[in-house]
mmCIF file of C-alpha atoms in Angstrom:
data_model
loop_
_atom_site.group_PDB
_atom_site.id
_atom_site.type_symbol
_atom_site.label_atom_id
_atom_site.label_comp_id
_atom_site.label_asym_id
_atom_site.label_seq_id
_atom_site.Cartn_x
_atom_site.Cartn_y
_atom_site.Cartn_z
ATOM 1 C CA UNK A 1 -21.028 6.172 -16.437
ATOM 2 C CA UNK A 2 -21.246 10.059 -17.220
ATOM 3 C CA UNK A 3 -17.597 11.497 -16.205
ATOM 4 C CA UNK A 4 -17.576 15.265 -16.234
ATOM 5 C CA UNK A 5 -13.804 16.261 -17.068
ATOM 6 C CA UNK A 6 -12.439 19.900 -16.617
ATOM 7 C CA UNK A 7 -9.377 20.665 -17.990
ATOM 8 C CA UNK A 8 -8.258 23.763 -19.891
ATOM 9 C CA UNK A 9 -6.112 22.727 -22.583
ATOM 10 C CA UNK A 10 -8.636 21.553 -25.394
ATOM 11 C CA UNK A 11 -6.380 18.866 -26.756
ATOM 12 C CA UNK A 12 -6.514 16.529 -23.652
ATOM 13 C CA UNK A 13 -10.807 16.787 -23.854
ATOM 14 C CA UNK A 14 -10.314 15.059 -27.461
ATOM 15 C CA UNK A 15 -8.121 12.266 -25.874
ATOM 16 C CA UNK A 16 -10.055 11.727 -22.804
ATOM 17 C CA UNK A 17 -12.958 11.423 -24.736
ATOM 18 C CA UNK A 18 -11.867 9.275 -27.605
ATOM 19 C CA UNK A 19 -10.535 7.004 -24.514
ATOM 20 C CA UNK A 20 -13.438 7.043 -22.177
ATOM 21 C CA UNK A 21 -16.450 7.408 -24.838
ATOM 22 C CA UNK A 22 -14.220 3.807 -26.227
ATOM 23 C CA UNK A 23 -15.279 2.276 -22.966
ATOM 24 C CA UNK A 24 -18.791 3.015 -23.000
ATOM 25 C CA UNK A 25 -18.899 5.913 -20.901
ATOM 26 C CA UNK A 26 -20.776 9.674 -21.589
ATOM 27 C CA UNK A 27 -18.037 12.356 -21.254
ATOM 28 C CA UNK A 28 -19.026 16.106 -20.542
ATOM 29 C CA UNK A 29 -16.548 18.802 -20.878
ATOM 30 C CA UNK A 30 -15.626 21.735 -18.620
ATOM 31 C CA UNK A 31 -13.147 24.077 -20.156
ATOM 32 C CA UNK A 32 -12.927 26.803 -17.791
ATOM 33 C CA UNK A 33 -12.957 25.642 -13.677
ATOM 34 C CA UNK A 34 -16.098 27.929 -13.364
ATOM 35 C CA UNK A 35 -18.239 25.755 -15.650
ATOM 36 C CA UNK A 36 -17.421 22.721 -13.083
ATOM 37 C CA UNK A 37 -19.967 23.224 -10.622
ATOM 38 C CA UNK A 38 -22.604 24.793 -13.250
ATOM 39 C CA UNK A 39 -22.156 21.523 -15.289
ATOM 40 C CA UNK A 40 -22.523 19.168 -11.601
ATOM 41 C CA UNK A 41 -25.719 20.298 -11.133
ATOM 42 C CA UNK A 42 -27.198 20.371 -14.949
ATOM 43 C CA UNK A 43 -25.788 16.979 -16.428
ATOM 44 C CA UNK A 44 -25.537 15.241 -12.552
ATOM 45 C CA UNK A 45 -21.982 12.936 -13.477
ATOM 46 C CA UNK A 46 -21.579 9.675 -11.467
ATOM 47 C CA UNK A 47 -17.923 11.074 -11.411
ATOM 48 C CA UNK A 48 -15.619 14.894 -11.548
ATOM 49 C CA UNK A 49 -12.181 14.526 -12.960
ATOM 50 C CA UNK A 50 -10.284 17.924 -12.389
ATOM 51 C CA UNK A 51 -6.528 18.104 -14.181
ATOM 52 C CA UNK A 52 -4.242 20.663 -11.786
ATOM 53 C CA UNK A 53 -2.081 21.210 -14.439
ATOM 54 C CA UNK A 54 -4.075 23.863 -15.491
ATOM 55 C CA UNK A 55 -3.063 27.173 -14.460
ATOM 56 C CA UNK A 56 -5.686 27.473 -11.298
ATOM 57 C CA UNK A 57 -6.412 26.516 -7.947
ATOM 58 C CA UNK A 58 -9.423 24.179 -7.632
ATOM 59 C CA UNK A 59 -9.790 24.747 -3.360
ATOM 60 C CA UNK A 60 -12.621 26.504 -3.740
ATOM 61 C CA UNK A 61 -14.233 24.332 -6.524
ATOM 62 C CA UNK A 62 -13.742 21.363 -4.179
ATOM 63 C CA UNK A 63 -15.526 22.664 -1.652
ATOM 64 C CA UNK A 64 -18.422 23.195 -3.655
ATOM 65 C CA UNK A 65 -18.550 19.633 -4.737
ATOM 66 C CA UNK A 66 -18.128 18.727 -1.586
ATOM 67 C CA UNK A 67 -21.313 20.297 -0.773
ATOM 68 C CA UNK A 68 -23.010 18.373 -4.004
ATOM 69 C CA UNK A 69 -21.616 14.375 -2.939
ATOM 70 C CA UNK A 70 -20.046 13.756 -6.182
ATOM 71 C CA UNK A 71 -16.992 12.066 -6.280
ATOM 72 C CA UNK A 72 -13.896 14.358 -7.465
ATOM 73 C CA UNK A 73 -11.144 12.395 -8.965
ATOM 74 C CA UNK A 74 -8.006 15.441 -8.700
ATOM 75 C CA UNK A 75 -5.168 14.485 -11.661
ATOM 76 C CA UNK A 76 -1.519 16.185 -12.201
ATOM 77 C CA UNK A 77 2.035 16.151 -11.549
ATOM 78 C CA UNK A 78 4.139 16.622 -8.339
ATOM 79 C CA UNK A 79 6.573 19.180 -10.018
ATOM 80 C CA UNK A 80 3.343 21.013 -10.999
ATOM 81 C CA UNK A 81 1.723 21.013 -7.534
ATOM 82 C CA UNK A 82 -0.387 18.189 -6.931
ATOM 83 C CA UNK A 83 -0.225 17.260 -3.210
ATOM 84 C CA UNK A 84 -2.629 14.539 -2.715
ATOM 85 C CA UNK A 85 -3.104 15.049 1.458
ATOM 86 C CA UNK A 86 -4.111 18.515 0.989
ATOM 87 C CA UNK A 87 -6.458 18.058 -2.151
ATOM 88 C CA UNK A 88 -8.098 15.329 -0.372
ATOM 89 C CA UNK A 89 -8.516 17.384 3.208
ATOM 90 C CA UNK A 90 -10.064 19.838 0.586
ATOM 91 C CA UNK A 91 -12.494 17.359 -0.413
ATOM 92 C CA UNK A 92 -11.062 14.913 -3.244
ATOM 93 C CA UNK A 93 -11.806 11.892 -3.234
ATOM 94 C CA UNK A 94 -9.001 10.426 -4.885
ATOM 95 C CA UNK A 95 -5.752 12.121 -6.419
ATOM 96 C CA UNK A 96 -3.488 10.181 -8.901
#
C-alpha cells in the first residue's frame, strides 16, 4: 500500500515510516500541507494521512482531495482541535 503522510514535525515522518515501511507498505512524505495535493496527483497513494497537530487548517486541503477520491485518514488530539463530525463533513474519511 503507498500511504502519503503529511505532517510538519520531521521526527514523526522517521517513526511513521520505520513503522509502516516494517509492514510492507511505501511511505511518501509531505512536510508542508501545500505539498499534499502536489504529491496526490504525482505518486497516486492508495491512502492520505494528515496529522492536525500541526499548526494549520487542512479545510481547504480536504476539499481538494475530495475532488481527487483518495481516502484521507485526519489524525490528532481533541485538546488540539480535532473534531471528527466537521473534518469528515469536510471530506475525511476517517478521523482517529
Amino acid at each position: 500500500m503507498k500511504i502519503l503522510y503529511m505532517d510538519t514535525r520531521r521526527t514523526w515522518h522517521t517513526l511513521v515510516k520505520k513503522v509502516l515501511s516494517a509492514r510492507g507498505n511505501e511511505v511518501i512524505h509531505a512536510y508542508q500541507p501545500e505539498e499534499v495535493v502536489k504529491l496526490v496527483e504525482a505518486e497516486n497513494p492508495d491512502i492520505v494521512v494528515i496529522d492536525i497537530t500541526s499548526e494549520f487548517n487542512p479545510a481547504g486541503i480536504l476539499a481538494q482531495l475530495r475532488e481527487k477520491a483518495v481516502p484521507v485518514l485526519v489524525v490528532g488530539y481533541e485538546e488540539k482541535g480535532l473534531a471528527p463530525e466537521h473534518f469528515k463533513s469536510l471530506g475525511a474519511t476517517d478521523v482517529l
